[in-house]
PDB file of C-alpha atoms in Angstrom:
ATOM      1  CA  MET A  28      10.244   4.080  10.559  1.00 87.00           C
ATOM      2  CA  LEU A  29       6.936   4.856  12.273  1.00 94.00           C
ATOM      3  CA  ILE A  30       4.776   7.424  10.489  1.00 96.00           C
ATOM      4  CA  ALA A  31       1.328   8.786  11.307  1.00 97.00           C
ATOM      5  CA  ILE A  32      -0.625   9.696   8.169  1.00 98.00           C
ATOM      6  CA  ALA A  33      -3.536  12.084   8.658  1.00 98.00           C
ATOM      7  CA  ASP A  34      -6.837  12.042   6.792  1.00 97.00           C
ATOM      8  CA  VAL A  35      -6.413   8.930   4.679  1.00 98.00           C
ATOM      9  CA  LEU A  36     -10.203   8.921   4.896  1.00 98.00           C
ATOM     10  CA  ASP A  37     -12.062  12.203   5.291  1.00 97.00           C
ATOM     11  CA  ALA A  38     -15.001  12.349   7.701  1.00 96.00           C
ATOM     12  CA  GLY A  39     -17.577  11.374   5.091  1.00 97.00           C
ATOM     13  CA  SER A  40     -15.578   8.480   3.685  1.00 97.00           C
ATOM     14  CA  CYS A  41     -14.705   7.235   7.149  1.00 97.00           C
ATOM     15  CA  GLY A  42     -18.370   7.265   8.124  1.00 97.00           C
ATOM     16  CA  ARG A  43     -19.338   5.294   5.025  1.00 97.00           C
ATOM     17  CA  VAL A  44     -16.596   2.689   5.588  1.00 97.00           C
ATOM     18  CA  ARG A  45     -17.599   2.360   9.215  1.00 97.00           C
ATOM     19  CA  ALA A  46     -21.258   1.839   8.308  1.00 96.00           C
ATOM     20  CA  MET A  47     -20.279  -0.870   5.810  1.00 95.00           C
ATOM     21  CA  VAL A  48     -18.254  -2.876   8.288  1.00 96.00           C
ATOM     22  CA  GLU A  49     -20.577  -2.442  11.262  1.00 94.00           C
ATOM     23  CA  ALA A  50     -23.361  -4.008   9.184  1.00 93.00           C
ATOM     24  CA  GLY A  51     -21.201  -7.040   8.331  1.00 92.00           C
ATOM     25  CA  GLU A  52     -20.687 -10.401  10.035  1.00 93.00           C
ATOM     26  CA  TRP A  53     -18.110 -10.510  12.838  1.00 94.00           C
ATOM     27  CA  VAL A  54     -16.271 -13.605  14.093  1.00 93.00           C
ATOM     28  CA  ASP A  55     -13.471 -14.547  16.495  1.00 88.00           C
ATOM     29  CA  GLY A  56     -10.336 -12.612  15.512  1.00 72.00           C
ATOM     30  CA  ASN A  57      -8.158 -15.712  15.604  1.00 74.00           C
ATOM     31  CA  VAL A  58      -9.410 -16.827  12.195  1.00 66.00           C
ATOM     32  CA  THR A  59      -6.371 -15.044  10.686  1.00 59.00           C
ATOM     33  CA  SER A  60      -3.863 -15.629  13.492  1.00 53.00           C
ATOM     34  CA  GLY A  61      -0.615 -17.521  13.346  1.00 55.00           C
ATOM     35  CA  HIS A  62       0.263 -19.825  16.260  1.00 55.00           C
ATOM     36  CA  GLN A  63       2.021 -17.136  18.294  1.00 56.00           C
ATOM     37  CA  SER A  64      -0.648 -14.499  17.738  1.00 57.00           C
ATOM     38  CA  ALA A  65      -3.465 -16.878  18.659  1.00 59.00           C
ATOM     39  CA  LEU A  66      -2.031 -17.185  22.152  1.00 62.00           C
ATOM     40  CA  ALA A  67      -2.294 -13.428  22.734  1.00 75.00           C
ATOM     41  CA  LYS A  68      -5.264 -12.269  20.679  1.00 80.00           C
ATOM     42  CA  ARG A  69      -8.755 -11.499  21.998  1.00 89.00           C
ATOM     43  CA  ASN A  70     -10.892  -9.487  19.598  1.00 92.00           C
ATOM     44  CA  ARG A  71     -13.499  -9.737  16.867  1.00 94.00           C
ATOM     45  CA  GLN A  72     -12.902  -9.555  13.131  1.00 95.00           C
ATOM     46  CA  LEU A  73     -15.054  -8.885  10.095  1.00 96.00           C
ATOM     47  CA  VAL A  74     -15.320 -12.024   7.973  1.00 94.00           C
ATOM     48  CA  GLU A  75     -12.436 -11.932   5.492  1.00 91.00           C
ATOM     49  CA  GLY A  76     -13.633 -11.762   1.891  1.00 89.00           C
ATOM     50  CA  SER A  77     -17.221 -10.939   2.843  1.00 93.00           C
ATOM     51  CA  PRO A  78     -19.091  -8.352   0.751  1.00 94.00           C
ATOM     52  CA  ALA A  79     -18.744  -5.777   3.537  1.00 95.00           C
ATOM     53  CA  ALA A  80     -14.998  -6.397   3.856  1.00 95.00           C
ATOM     54  CA  ARG A  81     -14.442  -6.218   0.101  1.00 95.00           C
ATOM     55  CA  GLU A  82     -16.438  -3.016  -0.359  1.00 96.00           C
ATOM     56  CA  ALA A  83     -14.885  -1.240   2.603  1.00 97.00           C
ATOM     57  CA  GLY A  84     -11.410  -2.514   1.690  1.00 97.00           C
ATOM     58  CA  ALA A  85     -11.746  -1.230  -1.874  1.00 97.00           C
ATOM     59  CA  ALA A  86     -12.624   2.232  -0.539  1.00 97.00           C
ATOM     60  CA  ILE A  87      -9.507   2.217   1.631  1.00 98.00           C
ATOM     61  CA  LEU A  88      -7.235   1.043  -1.188  1.00 97.00           C
ATOM     62  CA  GLU A  89      -8.582   3.802  -3.429  1.00 97.00           C
ATOM     63  CA  ALA A  90      -7.925   6.365  -0.692  1.00 97.00           C
ATOM     64  CA  LEU A  91      -4.366   5.096  -0.188  1.00 97.00           C
ATOM     65  CA  GLY A  92      -3.637   5.705  -3.856  1.00 95.00           C
ATOM     66  CA  ARG A  93      -4.579   9.360  -3.332  1.00 96.00           C
ATOM     67  CA  THR A  94      -2.341   9.754  -0.274  1.00 97.00           C
ATOM     68  CA  PRO A  95       1.148  10.943  -1.331  1.00 96.00           C
ATOM     69  CA  LEU A  96       2.677  10.478   2.129  1.00 97.00           C
ATOM     70  CA  PHE A  97       1.685   6.800   2.139  1.00 98.00           C
ATOM     71  CA  VAL A  98       3.157   6.248  -1.329  1.00 97.00           C
ATOM     72  CA  ALA A  99       6.398   8.047  -0.429  1.00 97.00           C
ATOM     73  CA  ALA A 100       6.860   6.191   2.859  1.00 97.00           C
ATOM     74  CA  ALA A 101       5.788   2.698   1.801  1.00 98.00           C
ATOM     75  CA  LEU A 102       6.790   2.601  -1.882  1.00 98.00           C
ATOM     76  CA  PRO A 103       4.096  -0.069  -2.206  1.00 97.00           C
ATOM     77  CA  LEU A 104       4.434  -3.017  -4.563  1.00 97.00           C
ATOM     78  CA  LYS A 105       1.513  -5.014  -3.129  1.00 97.00           C
ATOM     79  CA  VAL A 106      -1.074  -4.167  -0.485  1.00 97.00           C
ATOM     80  CA  PHE A 107      -2.957  -6.936   1.303  1.00 97.00           C
ATOM     81  CA  PRO A 108      -6.735  -6.384   1.103  1.00 96.00           C
ATOM     82  CA  PRO A 109      -7.657  -4.487   4.272  1.00 97.00           C
ATOM     83  CA  LEU A 110      -9.070  -6.453   7.194  1.00 96.00           C
ATOM     84  CA  PHE A 111     -11.166  -5.057  10.051  1.00 97.00           C
ATOM     85  CA  ASN A 112     -11.112  -5.689  13.793  1.00 96.00           C
ATOM     86  CA  SER A 113     -13.057  -4.667  16.863  1.00 96.00           C
ATOM     87  CA  TYR A 114     -12.089  -4.536  20.550  1.00 97.00           C
ATOM     88  CA  GLU A 115     -14.439  -4.011  23.495  1.00 95.00           C
ATOM     89  CA  GLY A 116     -15.164  -5.326  26.982  1.00 95.00           C
ATOM     90  CA  GLY A 117     -11.521  -5.777  27.984  1.00 95.00           C
ATOM     91  CA  GLU A 118     -10.414  -7.372  24.706  1.00 96.00           C
ATOM     92  CA  ALA A 119      -6.739  -6.904  23.825  1.00 96.00           C
ATOM     93  CA  PHE A 120      -3.907  -8.263  21.699  1.00 95.00           C
ATOM     94  CA  GLY A 121      -0.723  -9.159  23.561  1.00 94.00           C
ATOM     95  CA  VAL A 122       2.843  -8.668  22.356  1.00 93.00           C
ATOM     96  CA  HIS A 123       3.457 -10.307  18.987  1.00 92.00           C
ATOM     97  CA  VAL A 124       5.175  -9.878  15.644  1.00 92.00           C
ATOM     98  CA  ASP A 125       3.252 -10.124  12.367  1.00 92.00           C
ATOM     99  CA  ASN A 126       3.748 -13.107  10.071  1.00 92.00           C
ATOM    100  CA  ALA A 127       6.479 -12.571   7.479  1.00 94.00           C
ATOM    101  CA  VAL A 128       4.265 -13.801   4.623  1.00 94.00           C
ATOM    102  CA  ARG A 129       0.526 -13.238   4.341  1.00 93.00           C
ATOM    103  CA  MET A 130      -1.728 -15.219   2.004  1.00 90.00           C
ATOM    104  CA  LEU A 131      -5.209 -14.262   0.855  1.00 87.00           C
ATOM    105  CA  ARG A 132      -7.632 -17.074   1.622  1.00 84.00           C
ATOM    106  CA  GLY A 133      -8.884 -18.947  -1.423  1.00 79.00           C
ATOM    107  CA  SER A 134      -6.335 -17.452  -3.819  1.00 84.00           C
ATOM    108  CA  ASP A 135      -2.665 -17.560  -4.776  1.00 87.00           C
ATOM    109  CA  PHE A 136      -2.153 -13.919  -3.744  1.00 90.00           C
ATOM    110  CA  ARG A 137       0.602 -13.544  -1.202  1.00 93.00           C
ATOM    111  CA  ILE A 138       2.876 -10.800   0.023  1.00 95.00           C
ATOM    112  CA  ARG A 139       6.003 -10.373   2.095  1.00 96.00           C
ATOM    113  CA  SER A 140       4.908  -8.170   4.991  1.00 96.00           C
ATOM    114  CA  ASP A 141       7.464  -5.356   5.080  1.00 97.00           C
ATOM    115  CA  LEU A 142       5.110  -2.815   6.682  1.00 98.00           C
ATOM    116  CA  SER A 143       2.029  -2.997   8.875  1.00 98.00           C
ATOM    117  CA  ALA A 144      -0.733  -0.406   8.883  1.00 98.00           C
ATOM    118  CA  THR A 145      -3.595   0.410  11.231  1.00 98.00           C
ATOM    119  CA  LEU A 146      -6.298   2.793  10.039  1.00 98.00           C
ATOM    120  CA  PHE A 147      -8.482   3.996  12.907  1.00 98.00           C
ATOM    121  CA  LEU A 148     -12.247   4.088  12.293  1.00 98.00           C
ATOM    122  CA  ALA A 149     -13.420   5.197  15.778  1.00 98.00           C
ATOM    123  CA  GLU A 150     -12.624   8.504  17.444  1.00 98.00           C
ATOM    124  CA  PRO A 151     -10.296   8.348  20.477  1.00 97.00           C
ATOM    125  CA  ASP A 152     -12.987   9.600  22.857  1.00 97.00           C
ATOM    126  CA  GLU A 153     -15.293   6.723  21.906  1.00 97.00           C
ATOM    127  CA  TYR A 154     -13.242   4.222  23.906  1.00 98.00           C
ATOM    128  CA  ASP A 155     -10.741   3.964  26.753  1.00 98.00           C
ATOM    129  CA  GLY A 156      -7.561   1.968  26.288  1.00 97.00           C
ATOM    130  CA  GLY A 157      -6.991   0.348  22.915  1.00 97.00           C
ATOM    131  CA  GLU A 158      -3.666   2.065  22.248  1.00 98.00           C
ATOM    132  CA  LEU A 159      -1.470   0.417  19.626  1.00 98.00           C
ATOM    133  CA  ILE A 160       1.850   0.050  21.454  1.00 97.00           C
ATOM    134  CA  ILE A 161       4.893  -0.442  19.229  1.00 97.00           C
ATOM    135  CA  GLU A 162       8.354  -1.268  20.513  1.00 95.00           C
ATOM    136  CA  THR A 163      11.052   0.836  18.848  1.00 90.00           C
ATOM    137  CA  GLN A 164      14.754   1.394  19.440  1.00 87.00           C
ATOM    138  CA  PHE A 165      13.741   4.499  21.413  1.00 88.00           C
ATOM    139  CA  GLY A 166      11.285   2.637  23.644  1.00 91.00           C
ATOM    140  CA  GLU A 167       7.564   2.015  23.419  1.00 94.00           C
ATOM    141  CA  ARG A 168       5.408   4.301  21.289  1.00 95.00           C
ATOM    142  CA  GLN A 169       1.688   4.500  22.031  1.00 97.00           C
ATOM    143  CA  VAL A 170      -0.571   5.303  19.095  1.00 97.00           C
ATOM    144  CA  LYS A 171      -4.247   6.280  19.284  1.00 98.00           C
ATOM    145  CA  LEU A 172      -5.264   8.426  16.327  1.00 98.00           C
ATOM    146  CA  PRO A 173      -8.426  10.214  15.157  1.00 98.00           C
ATOM    147  CA  ALA A 174     -10.818   8.341  12.885  1.00 98.00           C
ATOM    148  CA  GLY A 175      -9.561   8.319   9.302  1.00 98.00           C
ATOM    149  CA  HIS A 176      -5.902   8.600  10.340  1.00 98.00           C
ATOM    150  CA  MET A 177      -3.402   5.776   9.887  1.00 98.00           C
ATOM    151  CA  VAL A 178      -0.108   4.633  11.368  1.00 98.00           C
ATOM    152  CA  LEU A 179       2.504   2.866   9.258  1.00 98.00           C
ATOM    153  CA  TYR A 180       5.296   0.879  10.951  1.00 97.00           C
ATOM    154  CA  PRO A 181       7.720  -2.014  10.299  1.00 96.00           C
ATOM    155  CA  ALA A 182       5.950  -5.376  10.332  1.00 96.00           C
ATOM    156  CA  SER A 183       8.997  -6.789  12.114  1.00 95.00           C
ATOM    157  CA  SER A 184       8.213  -4.662  15.190  1.00 95.00           C
ATOM    158  CA  LEU A 185       6.956  -6.192  18.409  1.00 96.00           C
ATOM    159  CA  HIS A 186       3.602  -4.567  19.122  1.00 96.00           C
ATOM    160  CA  ARG A 187       0.365  -4.997  21.058  1.00 96.00           C
ATOM    161  CA  VAL A 188      -3.077  -3.488  21.559  1.00 97.00           C
ATOM    162  CA  ALA A 189      -3.919  -2.410  25.105  1.00 97.00           C
ATOM    163  CA  PRO A 190      -7.202  -3.653  26.635  1.00 97.00           C
ATOM    164  CA  VAL A 191     -10.285  -1.640  25.725  1.00 97.00           C
ATOM    165  CA  THR A 192     -12.027  -0.883  29.019  1.00 97.00           C
ATOM    166  CA  ARG A 193     -14.868   1.323  27.708  1.00 97.00           C
ATOM    167  CA  GLY A 194     -16.582   1.608  24.354  1.00 97.00           C
ATOM    168  CA  ARG A 195     -15.440  -0.025  21.136  1.00 97.00           C
ATOM    169  CA  ARG A 196     -12.235   0.339  19.155  1.00 98.00           C
ATOM    170  CA  LEU A 197     -12.880  -0.208  15.443  1.00 98.00           C
ATOM    171  CA  ALA A 198     -10.042  -0.230  12.918  1.00 98.00           C
ATOM    172  CA  SER A 199      -8.745  -1.581   9.640  1.00 98.00           C
ATOM    173  CA  PHE A 200      -5.388  -3.328   9.470  1.00 97.00           C
ATOM    174  CA  PHE A 201      -3.301  -4.617   6.584  1.00 97.00           C
ATOM    175  CA  TRP A 202       0.218  -5.204   5.327  1.00 98.00           C
ATOM    176  CA  ILE A 203       2.348  -3.812   2.528  1.00 98.00           C
ATOM    177  CA  GLN A 204       5.108  -5.365   0.464  1.00 98.00           C
ATOM    178  CA  SER A 205       7.377  -2.509  -0.510  1.00 98.00           C
ATOM    179  CA  MET A 206       9.339  -2.220  -3.738  1.00 97.00           C
ATOM    180  CA  VAL A 207      12.320  -1.630  -1.434  1.00 97.00           C
ATOM    181  CA  ARG A 208      12.794  -4.508   1.002  1.00 95.00           C
ATOM    182  CA  ASP A 209      15.463  -2.879   3.190  1.00 95.00           C
ATOM    183  CA  GLU A 210      14.031  -0.624   5.894  1.00 95.00           C
ATOM    184  CA  GLY A 211      17.122   1.604   6.000  1.00 95.00           C
ATOM    185  CA  ALA A 212      16.986   2.141   2.248  1.00 97.00           C
ATOM    186  CA  ARG A 213      13.283   3.028   2.440  1.00 97.00           C
ATOM    187  CA  ARG A 214      14.059   5.563   5.179  1.00 96.00           C
ATOM    188  CA  THR A 215      16.812   7.120   3.071  1.00 97.00           C
ATOM    189  CA  LEU A 216      14.509   7.401   0.061  1.00 97.00           C
ATOM    190  CA  PHE A 217      11.746   8.895   2.173  1.00 97.00           C
ATOM    191  CA  ASP A 218      14.088  11.509   3.644  1.00 97.00           C
ATOM    192  CA  LEU A 219      15.458  12.310   0.188  1.00 97.00           C
ATOM    193  CA  ASP A 220      11.923  12.621  -1.215  1.00 97.00           C
ATOM    194  CA  GLU A 221      11.037  15.061   1.570  1.00 96.00           C
ATOM    195  CA  GLY A 222      14.191  17.035   0.748  1.00 96.00           C
ATOM    196  CA  VAL A 223      13.319  17.160  -2.949  1.00 96.00           C
ATOM    197  CA  ARG A 224       9.821  18.420  -2.130  1.00 96.00           C
ATOM    198  CA  GLY A 225      11.244  21.125   0.113  1.00 96.00           C
ATOM    199  CA  ALA A 226      13.817  22.188  -2.459  1.00 96.00           C
ATOM    200  CA  THR A 227      11.151  22.263  -5.166  1.00 97.00           C
ATOM    201  CA  ALA A 228       8.948  24.528  -3.056  1.00 96.00           C
ATOM    202  CA  ALA A 229      11.861  26.860  -2.348  1.00 97.00           C
ATOM    203  CA  LEU A 230      13.637  26.879  -5.698  1.00 96.00           C
ATOM    204  CA  GLY A 231      11.174  25.623  -8.286  1.00 96.00           C
ATOM    205  CA  GLY A 232      11.113  22.303 -10.108  1.00 94.00           C
ATOM    206  CA  GLU A 233      13.438  23.439 -12.902  1.00 95.00           C
ATOM    207  CA  HIS A 234      16.282  24.559 -10.648  1.00 96.00           C
ATOM    208  CA  PRO A 235      19.469  22.567 -11.473  1.00 96.00           C
ATOM    209  CA  ALA A 236      19.888  21.464  -7.854  1.00 95.00           C
ATOM    210  CA  VAL A 237      16.325  20.136  -7.772  1.00 96.00           C
ATOM    211  CA  VAL A 238      16.808  18.313 -11.067  1.00 97.00           C
ATOM    212  CA  ARG A 239      20.016  16.725  -9.758  1.00 97.00           C
ATOM    213  CA  LEU A 240      18.442  15.688  -6.446  1.00 96.00           C
ATOM    214  CA  THR A 241      15.477  14.189  -8.274  1.00 97.00           C
ATOM    215  CA  GLY A 242      17.881  12.205 -10.415  1.00 97.00           C
ATOM    216  CA  VAL A 243      19.693  10.916  -7.323  1.00 97.00           C
ATOM    217  CA  TYR A 244      16.363   9.790  -5.843  1.00 97.00           C
ATOM    218  CA  HIS A 245      15.359   7.839  -8.942  1.00 97.00           C
ATOM    219  CA  ASN A 246      18.795   6.312  -9.407  1.00 97.00           C
ATOM    220  CA  LEU A 247      18.771   5.049  -5.808  1.00 97.00           C
ATOM    221  CA  LEU A 248      15.250   3.716  -6.260  1.00 97.00           C
ATOM    222  CA  ARG A 249      16.365   2.001  -9.471  1.00 96.00           C
ATOM    223  CA  ARG A 250      19.270   0.397  -7.569  1.00 96.00           C
ATOM    224  CA  TRP A 251      17.207  -0.779  -4.588  1.00 97.00           C
ATOM    225  CA  ALA A 252      13.752  -1.591  -5.975  1.00 96.00           C
ATOM    226  CA  ASP A 253      12.654  -5.181  -6.557  1.00 90.00           C
ATOM    227  CA  ALA A 254       9.878  -4.199  -8.972  1.00 74.00           C
TER     228      ALA A 254
END
């Protein structure tokens, strides 16, 4: 399931997050790479755990909690503290798959990476190239979204970032451990949630059909959730 989520950060919030991270310390992006990723990765990354990364990451996590589409699609149990990367001057990230388990440096916090997320912090016209290219069962999908918008996709997907040939691509990236491990079950719950919302708008929340559908949703979630 690949979902674009608009306006996770509004223009003002996005500008503040961008200012925070641009003022921080940037290092070689391979500081967080696994062996496979290190062979393909050429970018810069904000120092993990730095004051700038923590402050900007906290703003993003707060915004995610106010984004119903993210909650419905991801059913988040744990969210890895957001990281930040930068591509320019031909930098790119070749085809790779994200590590199955991510650990926070200097702590015992770890998650199973069910979903990956990229939150764009630069406008598309600020740079050429830099598309996030995700391989799906329907072929490659190219993603390049407005600043403040986010794409959510399975962490098991093969994906890459095309070379940035002009300007600078700035983004946040992170992983989510869902309450529902199975991707097919998450898709079913998401579709059912969308159906319940539509039925509620058409019939009202107290309509017997809406009440029954809501019950089905929660009973399936109860059956499938690890939390």
